[in-house]
Coordinates of C-alpha atoms and ligand atoms in Angstrom, one line a residue:
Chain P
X1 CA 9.0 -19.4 -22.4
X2 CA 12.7 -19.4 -22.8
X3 CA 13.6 -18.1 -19.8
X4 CA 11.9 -21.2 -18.2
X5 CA 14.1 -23.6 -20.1
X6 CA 16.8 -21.8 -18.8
X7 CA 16.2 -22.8 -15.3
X8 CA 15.0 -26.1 -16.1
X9 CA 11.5 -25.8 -15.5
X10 CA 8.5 -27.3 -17.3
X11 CA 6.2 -24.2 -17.6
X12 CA 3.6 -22.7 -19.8
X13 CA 1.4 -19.6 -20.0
X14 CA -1.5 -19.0 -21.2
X15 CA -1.1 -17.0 -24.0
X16 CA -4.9 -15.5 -24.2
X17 CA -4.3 -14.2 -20.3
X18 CA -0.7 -12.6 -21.1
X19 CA -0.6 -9.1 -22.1
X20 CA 2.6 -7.2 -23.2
X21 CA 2.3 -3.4 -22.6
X22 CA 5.4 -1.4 -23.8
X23 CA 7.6 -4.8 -23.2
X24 CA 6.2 -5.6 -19.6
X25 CA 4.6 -8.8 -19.6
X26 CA 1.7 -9.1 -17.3
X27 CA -0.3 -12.3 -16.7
X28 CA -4.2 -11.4 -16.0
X29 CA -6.7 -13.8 -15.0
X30 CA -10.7 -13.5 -16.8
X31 CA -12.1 -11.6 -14.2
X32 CA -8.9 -9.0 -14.8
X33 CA -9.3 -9.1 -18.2
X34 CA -12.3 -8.6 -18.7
X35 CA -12.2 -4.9 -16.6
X36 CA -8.7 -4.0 -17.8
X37 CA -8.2 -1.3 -20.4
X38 CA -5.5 -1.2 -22.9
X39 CA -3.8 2.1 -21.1
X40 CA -2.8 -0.1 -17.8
X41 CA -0.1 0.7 -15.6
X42 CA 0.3 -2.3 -14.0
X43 CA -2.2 -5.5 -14.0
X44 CA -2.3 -9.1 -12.7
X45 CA 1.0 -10.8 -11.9
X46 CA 3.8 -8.7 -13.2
X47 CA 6.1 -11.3 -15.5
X48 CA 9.1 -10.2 -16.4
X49 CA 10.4 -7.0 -18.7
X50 CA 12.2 -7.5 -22.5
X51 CA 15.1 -4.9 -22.1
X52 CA 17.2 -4.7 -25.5
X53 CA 16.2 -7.7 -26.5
X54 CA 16.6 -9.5 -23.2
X55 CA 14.5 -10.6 -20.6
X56 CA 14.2 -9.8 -17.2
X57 CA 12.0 -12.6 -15.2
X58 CA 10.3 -11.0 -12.4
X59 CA 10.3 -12.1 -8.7
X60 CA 6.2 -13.3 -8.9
X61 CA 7.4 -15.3 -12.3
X62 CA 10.5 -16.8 -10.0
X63 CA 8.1 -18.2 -7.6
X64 CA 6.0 -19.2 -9.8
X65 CA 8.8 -21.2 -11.2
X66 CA 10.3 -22.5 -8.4
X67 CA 6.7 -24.1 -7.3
X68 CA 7.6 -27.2 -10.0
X69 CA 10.2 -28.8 -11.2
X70 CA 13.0 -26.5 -11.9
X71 CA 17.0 -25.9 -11.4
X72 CA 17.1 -24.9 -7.8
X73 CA 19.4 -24.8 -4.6
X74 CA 18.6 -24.3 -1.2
X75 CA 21.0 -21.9 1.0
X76 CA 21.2 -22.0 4.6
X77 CA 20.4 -18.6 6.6
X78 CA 23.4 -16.9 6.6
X79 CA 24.4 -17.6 2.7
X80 CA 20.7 -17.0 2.0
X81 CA 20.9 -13.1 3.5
X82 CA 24.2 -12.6 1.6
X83 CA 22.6 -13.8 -1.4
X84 CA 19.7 -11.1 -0.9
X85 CA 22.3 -8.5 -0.2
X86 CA 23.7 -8.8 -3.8
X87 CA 26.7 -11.2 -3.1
X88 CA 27.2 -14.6 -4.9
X89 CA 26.7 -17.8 -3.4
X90 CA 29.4 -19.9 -2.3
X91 CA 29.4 -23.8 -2.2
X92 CA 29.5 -23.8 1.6
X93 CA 25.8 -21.9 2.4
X94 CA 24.2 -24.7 0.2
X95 CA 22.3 -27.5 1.6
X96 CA 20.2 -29.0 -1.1
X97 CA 20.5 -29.0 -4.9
X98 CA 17.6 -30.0 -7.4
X99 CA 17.9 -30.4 -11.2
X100 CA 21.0 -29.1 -13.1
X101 CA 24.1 -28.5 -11.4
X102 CA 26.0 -28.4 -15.4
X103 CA 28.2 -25.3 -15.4
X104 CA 26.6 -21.7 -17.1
X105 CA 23.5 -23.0 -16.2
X106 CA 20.9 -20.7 -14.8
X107 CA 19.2 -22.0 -10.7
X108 CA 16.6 -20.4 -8.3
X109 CA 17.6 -19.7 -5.1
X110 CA 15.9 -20.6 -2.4
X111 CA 15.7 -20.5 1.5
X112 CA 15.6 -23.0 3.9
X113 CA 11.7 -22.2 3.6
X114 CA 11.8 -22.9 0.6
X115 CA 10.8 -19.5 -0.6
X116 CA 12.2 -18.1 -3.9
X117 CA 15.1 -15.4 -3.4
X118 CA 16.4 -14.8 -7.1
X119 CA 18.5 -16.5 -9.9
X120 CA 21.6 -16.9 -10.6
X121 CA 24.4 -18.7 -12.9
X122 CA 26.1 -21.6 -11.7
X123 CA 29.8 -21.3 -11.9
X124 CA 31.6 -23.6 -9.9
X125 CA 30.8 -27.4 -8.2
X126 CA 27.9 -27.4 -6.3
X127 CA 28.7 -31.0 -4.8
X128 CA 31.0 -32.1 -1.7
X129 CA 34.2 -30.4 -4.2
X130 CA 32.5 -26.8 -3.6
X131 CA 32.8 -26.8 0.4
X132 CA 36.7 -25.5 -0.3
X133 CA 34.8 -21.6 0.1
X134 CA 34.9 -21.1 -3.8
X135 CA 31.9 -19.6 -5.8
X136 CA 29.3 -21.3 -6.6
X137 CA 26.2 -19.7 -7.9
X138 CA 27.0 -16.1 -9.4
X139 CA 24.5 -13.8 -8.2
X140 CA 21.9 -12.5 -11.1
X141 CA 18.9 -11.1 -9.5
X142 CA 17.7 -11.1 -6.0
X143 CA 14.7 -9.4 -3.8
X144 CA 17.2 -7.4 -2.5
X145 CA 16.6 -5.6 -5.4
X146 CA 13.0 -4.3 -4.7
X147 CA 15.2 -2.0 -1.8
X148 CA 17.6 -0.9 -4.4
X149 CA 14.9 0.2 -6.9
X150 CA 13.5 3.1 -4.6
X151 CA 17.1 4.5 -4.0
Chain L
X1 CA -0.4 46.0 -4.3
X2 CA -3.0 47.1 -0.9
X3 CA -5.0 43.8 -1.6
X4 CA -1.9 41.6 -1.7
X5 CA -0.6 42.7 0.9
X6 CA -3.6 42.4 2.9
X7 CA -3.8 38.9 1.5
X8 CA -0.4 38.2 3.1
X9 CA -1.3 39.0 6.6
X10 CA -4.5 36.9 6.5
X11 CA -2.5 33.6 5.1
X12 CA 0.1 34.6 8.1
X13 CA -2.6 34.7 10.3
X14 CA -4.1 31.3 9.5
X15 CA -0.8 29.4 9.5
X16 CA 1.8 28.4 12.1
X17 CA 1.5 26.1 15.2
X18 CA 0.0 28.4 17.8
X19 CA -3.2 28.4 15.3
X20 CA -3.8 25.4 14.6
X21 CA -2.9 24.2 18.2
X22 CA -5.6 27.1 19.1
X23 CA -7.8 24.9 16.6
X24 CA -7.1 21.9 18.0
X25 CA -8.0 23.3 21.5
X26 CA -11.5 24.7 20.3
X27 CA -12.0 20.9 19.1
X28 CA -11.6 19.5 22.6
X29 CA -8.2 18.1 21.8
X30 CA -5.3 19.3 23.8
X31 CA -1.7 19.2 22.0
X32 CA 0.8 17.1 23.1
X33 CA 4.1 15.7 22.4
X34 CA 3.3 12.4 20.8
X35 CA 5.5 9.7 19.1
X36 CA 3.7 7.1 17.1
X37 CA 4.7 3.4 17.4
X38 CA 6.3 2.0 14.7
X39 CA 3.6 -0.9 13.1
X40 CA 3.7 -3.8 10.6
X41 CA 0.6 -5.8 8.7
X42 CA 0.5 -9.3 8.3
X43 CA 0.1 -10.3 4.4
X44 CA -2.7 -13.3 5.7
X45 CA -2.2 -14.7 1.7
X46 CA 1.4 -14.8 2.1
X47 CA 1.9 -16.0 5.6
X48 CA 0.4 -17.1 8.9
X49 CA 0.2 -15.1 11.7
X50 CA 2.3 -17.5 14.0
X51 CA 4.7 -18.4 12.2
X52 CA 6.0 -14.7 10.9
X53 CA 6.1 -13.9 14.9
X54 CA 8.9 -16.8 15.2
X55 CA 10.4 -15.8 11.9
X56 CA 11.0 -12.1 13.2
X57 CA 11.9 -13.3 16.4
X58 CA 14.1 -15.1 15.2
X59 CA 16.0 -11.9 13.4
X60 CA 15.7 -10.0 16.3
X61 CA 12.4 -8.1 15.8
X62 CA 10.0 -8.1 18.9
X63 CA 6.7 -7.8 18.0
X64 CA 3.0 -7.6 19.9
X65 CA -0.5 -7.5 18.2
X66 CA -1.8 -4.2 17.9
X67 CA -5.3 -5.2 20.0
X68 CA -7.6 -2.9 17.6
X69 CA -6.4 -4.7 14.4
X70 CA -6.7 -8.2 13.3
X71 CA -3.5 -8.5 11.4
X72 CA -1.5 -5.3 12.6
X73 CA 1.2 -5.7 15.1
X74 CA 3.3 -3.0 17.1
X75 CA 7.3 -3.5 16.6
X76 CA 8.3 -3.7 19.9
X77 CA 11.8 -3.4 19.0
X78 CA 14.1 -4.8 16.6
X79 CA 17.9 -5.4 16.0
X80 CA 17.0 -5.3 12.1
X81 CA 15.4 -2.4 9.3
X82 CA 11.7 -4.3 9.5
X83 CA 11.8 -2.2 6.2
X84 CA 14.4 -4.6 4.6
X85 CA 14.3 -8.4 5.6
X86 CA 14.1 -11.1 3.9
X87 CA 10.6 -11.5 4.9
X88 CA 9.5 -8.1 3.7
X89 CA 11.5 -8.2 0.7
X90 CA 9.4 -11.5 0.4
X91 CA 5.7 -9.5 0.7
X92 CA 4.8 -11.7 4.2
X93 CA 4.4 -8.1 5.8
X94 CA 3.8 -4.6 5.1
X95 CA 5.3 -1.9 7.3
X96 CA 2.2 0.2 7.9
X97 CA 0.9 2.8 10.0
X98 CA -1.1 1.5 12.5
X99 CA -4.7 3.8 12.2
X100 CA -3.6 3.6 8.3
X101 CA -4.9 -0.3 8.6
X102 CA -8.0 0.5 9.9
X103 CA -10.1 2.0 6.5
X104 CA -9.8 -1.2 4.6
X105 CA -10.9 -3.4 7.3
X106 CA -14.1 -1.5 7.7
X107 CA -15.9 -2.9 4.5
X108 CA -17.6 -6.0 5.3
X109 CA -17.2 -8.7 2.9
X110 CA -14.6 -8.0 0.3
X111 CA -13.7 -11.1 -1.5
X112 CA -14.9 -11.4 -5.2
X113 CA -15.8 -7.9 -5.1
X114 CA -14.9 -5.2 -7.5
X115 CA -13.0 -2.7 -5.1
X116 CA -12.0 0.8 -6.5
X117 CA -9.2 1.9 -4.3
X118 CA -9.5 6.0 -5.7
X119 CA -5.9 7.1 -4.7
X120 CA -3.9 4.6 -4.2
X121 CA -0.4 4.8 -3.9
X122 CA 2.5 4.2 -2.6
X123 CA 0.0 1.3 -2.5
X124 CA -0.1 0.0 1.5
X125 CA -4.3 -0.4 1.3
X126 CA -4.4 -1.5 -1.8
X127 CA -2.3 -4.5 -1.1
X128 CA -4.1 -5.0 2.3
X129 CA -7.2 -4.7 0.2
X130 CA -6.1 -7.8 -2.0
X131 CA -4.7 -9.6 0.9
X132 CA -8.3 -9.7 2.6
X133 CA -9.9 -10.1 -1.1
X134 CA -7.3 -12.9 -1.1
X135 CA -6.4 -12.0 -4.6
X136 CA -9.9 -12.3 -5.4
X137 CA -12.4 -10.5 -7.2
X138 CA -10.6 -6.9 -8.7
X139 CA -9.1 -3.8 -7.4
X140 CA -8.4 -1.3 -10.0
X141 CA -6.4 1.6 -8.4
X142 CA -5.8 4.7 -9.5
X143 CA -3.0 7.5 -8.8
X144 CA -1.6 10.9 -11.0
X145 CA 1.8 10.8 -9.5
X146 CA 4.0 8.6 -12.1
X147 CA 7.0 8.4 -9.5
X148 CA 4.0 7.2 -6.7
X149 CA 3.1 4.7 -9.2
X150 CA 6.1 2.8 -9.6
X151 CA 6.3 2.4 -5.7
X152 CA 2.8 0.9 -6.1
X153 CA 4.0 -1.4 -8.6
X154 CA 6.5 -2.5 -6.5
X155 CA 4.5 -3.0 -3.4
X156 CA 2.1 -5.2 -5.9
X157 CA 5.0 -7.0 -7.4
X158 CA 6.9 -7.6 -3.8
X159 CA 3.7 -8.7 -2.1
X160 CA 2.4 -11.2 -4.4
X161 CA -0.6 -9.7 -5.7
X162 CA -2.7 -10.6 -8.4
X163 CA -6.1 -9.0 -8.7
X164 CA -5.3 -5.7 -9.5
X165 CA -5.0 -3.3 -12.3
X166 CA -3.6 0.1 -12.3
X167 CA -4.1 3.6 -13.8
X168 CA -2.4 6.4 -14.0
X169 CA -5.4 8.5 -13.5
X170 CA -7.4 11.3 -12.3
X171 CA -9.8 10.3 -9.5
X172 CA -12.0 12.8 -10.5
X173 CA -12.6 11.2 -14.5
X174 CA -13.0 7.8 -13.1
X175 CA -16.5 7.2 -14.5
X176 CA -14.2 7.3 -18.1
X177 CA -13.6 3.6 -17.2
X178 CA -17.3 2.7 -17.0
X179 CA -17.3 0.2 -14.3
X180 CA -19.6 0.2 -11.1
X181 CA -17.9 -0.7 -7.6
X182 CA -19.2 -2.7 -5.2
X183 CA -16.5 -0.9 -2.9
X184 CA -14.5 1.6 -3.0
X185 CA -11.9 3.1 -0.5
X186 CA -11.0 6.8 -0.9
X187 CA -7.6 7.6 0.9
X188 CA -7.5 11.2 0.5
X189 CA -4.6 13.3 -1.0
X190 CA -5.0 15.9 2.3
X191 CA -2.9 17.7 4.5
X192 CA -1.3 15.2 6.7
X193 CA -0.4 16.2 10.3
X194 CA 2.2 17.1 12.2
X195 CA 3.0 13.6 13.8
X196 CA 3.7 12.4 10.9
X197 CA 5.5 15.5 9.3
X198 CA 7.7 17.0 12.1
X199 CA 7.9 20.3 9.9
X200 CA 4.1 20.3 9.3
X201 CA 3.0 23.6 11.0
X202 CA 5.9 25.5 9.4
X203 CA 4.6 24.6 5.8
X204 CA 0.8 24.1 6.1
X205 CA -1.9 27.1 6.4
X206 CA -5.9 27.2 6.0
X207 CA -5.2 27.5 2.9
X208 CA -3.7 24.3 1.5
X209 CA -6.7 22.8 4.1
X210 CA -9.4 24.3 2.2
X211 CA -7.7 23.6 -1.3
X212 CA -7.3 19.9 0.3
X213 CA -11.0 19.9 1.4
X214 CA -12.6 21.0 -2.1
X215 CA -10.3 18.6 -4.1
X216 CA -12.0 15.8 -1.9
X217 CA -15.1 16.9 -2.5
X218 CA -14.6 16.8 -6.4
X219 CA -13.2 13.1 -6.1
X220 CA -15.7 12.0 -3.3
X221 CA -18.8 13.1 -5.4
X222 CA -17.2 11.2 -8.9
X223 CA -16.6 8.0 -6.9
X224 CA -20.2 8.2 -5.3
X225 CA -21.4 7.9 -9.1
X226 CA -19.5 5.0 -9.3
X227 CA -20.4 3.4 -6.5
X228 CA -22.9 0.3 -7.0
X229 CA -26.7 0.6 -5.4
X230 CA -25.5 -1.6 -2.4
X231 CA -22.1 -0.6 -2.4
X232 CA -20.0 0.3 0.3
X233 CA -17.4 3.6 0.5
X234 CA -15.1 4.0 3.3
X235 CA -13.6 7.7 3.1
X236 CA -10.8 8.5 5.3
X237 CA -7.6 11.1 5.5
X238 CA -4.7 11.6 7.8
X239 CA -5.8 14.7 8.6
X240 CA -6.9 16.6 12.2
X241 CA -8.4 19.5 10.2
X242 CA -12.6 18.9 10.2
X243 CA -12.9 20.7 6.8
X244 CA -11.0 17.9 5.3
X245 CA -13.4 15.1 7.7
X246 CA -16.0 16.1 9.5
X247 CA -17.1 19.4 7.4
X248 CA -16.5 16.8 4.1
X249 CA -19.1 14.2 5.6
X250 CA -21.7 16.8 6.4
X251 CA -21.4 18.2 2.8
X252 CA -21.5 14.5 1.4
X253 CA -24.7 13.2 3.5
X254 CA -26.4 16.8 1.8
X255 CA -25.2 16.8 -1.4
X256 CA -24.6 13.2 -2.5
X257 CA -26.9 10.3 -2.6
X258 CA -25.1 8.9 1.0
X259 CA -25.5 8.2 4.2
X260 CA -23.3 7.8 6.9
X261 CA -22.5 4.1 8.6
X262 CA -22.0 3.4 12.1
X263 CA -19.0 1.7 12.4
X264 CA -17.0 -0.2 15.6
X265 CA -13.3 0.4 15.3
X266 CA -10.7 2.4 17.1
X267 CA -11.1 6.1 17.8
X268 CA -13.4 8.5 19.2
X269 CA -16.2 9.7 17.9
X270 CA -16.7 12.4 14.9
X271 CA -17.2 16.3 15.7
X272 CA -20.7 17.3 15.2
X273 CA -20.3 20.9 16.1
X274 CA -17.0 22.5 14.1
X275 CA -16.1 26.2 14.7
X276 CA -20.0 27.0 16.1
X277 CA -21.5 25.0 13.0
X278 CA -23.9 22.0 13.9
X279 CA -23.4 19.1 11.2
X280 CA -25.8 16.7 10.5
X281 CA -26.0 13.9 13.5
X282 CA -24.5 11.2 12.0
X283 CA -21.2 12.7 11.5
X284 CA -20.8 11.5 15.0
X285 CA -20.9 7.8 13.3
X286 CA -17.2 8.9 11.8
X287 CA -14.2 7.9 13.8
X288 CA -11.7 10.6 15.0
X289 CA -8.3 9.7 15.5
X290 CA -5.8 12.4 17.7
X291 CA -2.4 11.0 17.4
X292 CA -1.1 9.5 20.4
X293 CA 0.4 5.6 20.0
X294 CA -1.0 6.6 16.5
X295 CA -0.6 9.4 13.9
X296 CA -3.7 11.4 13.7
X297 CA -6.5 9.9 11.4
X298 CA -10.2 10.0 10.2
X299 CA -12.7 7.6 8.3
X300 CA -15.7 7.0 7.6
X301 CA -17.7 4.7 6.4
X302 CA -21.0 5.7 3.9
X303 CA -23.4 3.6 1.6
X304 CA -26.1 4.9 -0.9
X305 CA -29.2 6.9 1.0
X306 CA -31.9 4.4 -0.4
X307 CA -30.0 1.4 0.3
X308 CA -31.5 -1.3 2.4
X309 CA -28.6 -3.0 3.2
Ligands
SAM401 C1 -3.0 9.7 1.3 S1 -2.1 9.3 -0.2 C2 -2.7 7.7 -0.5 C3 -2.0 6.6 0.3 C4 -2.4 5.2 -0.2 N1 -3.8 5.0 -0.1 C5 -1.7 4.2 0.7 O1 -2.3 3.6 1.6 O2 -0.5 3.8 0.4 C6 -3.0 10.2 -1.4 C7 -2.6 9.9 -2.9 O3 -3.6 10.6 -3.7 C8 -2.9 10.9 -4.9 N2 -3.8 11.9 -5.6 C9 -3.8 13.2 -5.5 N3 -4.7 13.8 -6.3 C10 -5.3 12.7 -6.9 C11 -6.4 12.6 -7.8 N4 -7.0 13.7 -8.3 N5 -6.7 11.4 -8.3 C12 -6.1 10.3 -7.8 N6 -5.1 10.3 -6.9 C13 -4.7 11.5 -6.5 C14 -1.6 11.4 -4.4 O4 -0.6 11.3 -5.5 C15 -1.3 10.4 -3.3 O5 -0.5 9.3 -3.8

């Protein structure tokens, strides 16, 4: 799972419970498995996409992620609805870092409940430096995004 | 050219608002104006009850249990889309139609089960079906509309659920998958009703209700043969036409091995005279819903003739 590396997590899948239909990723459990049919639509916990040769994590494989150890900050309220609404986070909104804070590496985002809001790329300090108002965290994928899919 | 015409006039005459409020009348319900409360569902595997009331009152969203529903709660008012927080965005709640929460609730023991939910989507039961499964068990949900199907996917992705599979398929060839179901909820494609559609006596006649009504029948009698020996099947629509409810029960209890279950939930009891036909008795066992704080609803709730559960 490179994706995982990305964010700094330690993370595996069972590969004999992971099913790839038209480059959708689905994780199934036995009981799943053992009813679904090759022609699914949907199945399990939706993974992530591969899109010309990239991938595209889904929110379930997020949270999934952000349950361990993994590259994560935590934004306050108001930073945390911004984030959702497709803007980036600045240094300000966040009140706890985990793991990484290097530089064009990839974070979670994650509220003050700890809940799992998207990804992004870090881009500027995340330490006592980033308080000055500058980006911190570029914006890659939020929830926010399940509102702009059914436009 | 004669017979077309004559055609015409008939369809005219069995359409428009002063019919089917005539209808309506005949049934013992009186029209009136009514405006359904807006109404969200707890995800119980996502969240707990208390602690998404402080959450959305602390955005500004008033809510109050709904008292006929153990997870449903009236929106009371709210500063906020409840359609677009963070904690819908983050699958803790489902905005859903109040009398649509009841059909799931009315199976009785669900998790482990395997649960066909026959037409499915945008997907509101079937994730309140895998909430009270508690991602348990299987639901394996079927639709024919590929757009509707993406918006199921969605609701599956957004809400965290994990036991079910989906098919873009015809209710009426489900036995192709070869599985038996120890439950299985039939939403019906039908004709809605007009307050939930605020155009809905311009556009609907007879017609489309008796179309409605015989595609029902075709998918009610493929998902009895699916359904397991002591299964359970909980039919419902959001219809106010009886062809479509109570006509459809009293053709199912005759024609299919199934019998109709008494069941305690909100709404009045099913018509057993329609038009000046008797149905069989136990159509009153059905529950009725006119719309009022509500849209307009039906369901019922049947199980195999010889089974002793
Ligand atoms: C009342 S809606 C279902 C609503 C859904 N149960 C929910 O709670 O979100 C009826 C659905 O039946 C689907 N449908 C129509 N004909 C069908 C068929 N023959 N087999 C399966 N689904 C069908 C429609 O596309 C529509 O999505």
């Amino acid at each position: 799972m490179k994706f995982a590396v990305q964010v700094g997590a330690r993370f595996s899948l069972n590969a004999d419970l992971t099913v790839n239909r038209a480059g959708r990723y689905f994780l199934l459990n036995k009981a799943l498995l053992e009813v679904a049919r090759k022609n699914f639509y949907y199945a399990g916990t939706y993974l992530g996409k591969v899109k010309n040769g990239k991938f595209f994590p889904s929110f379930n494989l997020l949270a999934m992620l952000a349950e361990g150890e993994a590259n994560k900050i935590v934004v306050e309220n108001k930073a945390a609805w911004l984030f959702i609404c497709g803007r980036d986070v600045f240094g300000k909104g966040i009140v706890a870092v985990h793991g990484s804070r290097r530089k064009r590496d990839h974070t979670l985002v994650l509220n003050e409940f700890g809940e799992c809001l998207g990804f992004g790329r870090i881009v500027g300090s995340l330490g006592e430096a980033a308080k000055k108002g500058e980006v911190a965290v570029k914006n890659i994928s939020d929830i926010g995004d399940f509102l702009r899919r059914e436009i | 050219m004669k017979g077309f015409y004559w055609r015409l006039v008939i369809v005219r005459l069995m359409s428009g608002k002063e019919f089917f409020v005539d209808r309506y009348e005949r049934l013992g319900w009186k029209l009136k104006d009514v405006k359904p409360r807006q109404a969200i569902r707890l995800n119980i595997t996502n969240i707990e009850g208390k602690s998404l009331e402080e959450r959305l009152e602390a955005i500004g969203v008033e809510v109050e249990k709904v008292p006929f529903l153990e997870t449903g709660y009236w929106v009371l008012g709210s500063k906020v889309s409840v359609g677009a927080t963070a904690e819908y965005l983050l699958g803790l709640y489902s905005v859903q139609e109040a009398a649509a929460q009841i059909p799931a609730t009315l199976f009785t023991d669900l998790k482990g089960k395997t649960v066909l939910d026959a037409c499915a989507a945008p997907g509101g039961k079937t994730v309140q079906l895998a909430d009270l499964m508690g991602n348990t068990g299987v639901v394996v949900a079927l639709d024919v509309r590929k757009r509707r199907l993406a918006a199921l996917a969605n609701h599956l992705e957004r809400c965290h659920v994990s036991n079910a599979v989906v098919y873009e398929l015809d209710a009426r060839q489900v036995s192709r998958l070869k599985l038996k179901f120890d439950r299985v909820l039939l939403d019906a494609p039908c004709s809605g009703n007009f307050a939930a559609d605020r155009n809905w006596f311009k556009r609907r006649t007879l017609k489309d209700v008796e179309r409605n009504a015989r595609l029902q029948r075709e998918i009610l009698a493929e998902a009895a043969a699916c359904l397991s020996d002591d299964g359970e099947l909980v039919y419902s629509t959001c219809s106010l036409e009886p062809e479509e409810n109570e006509v459809n029960m009293d053709w199912a209890v005759k024609h299919l091995d199934l019998r109709i279950e008494e069941v305690d939930c909100y709404g009045d009891k099913g018509l057993t005279e329609v038009f000046g036909s008797r149905l069989d008795a136990s159509v009153e066992w059905c529950r009725r819903i006119w719309p009022g704080e509500t849209q307009g609803f039906f369901a019922c709730k049947l199980k195999k003739r010889e089974s002793k559960l």
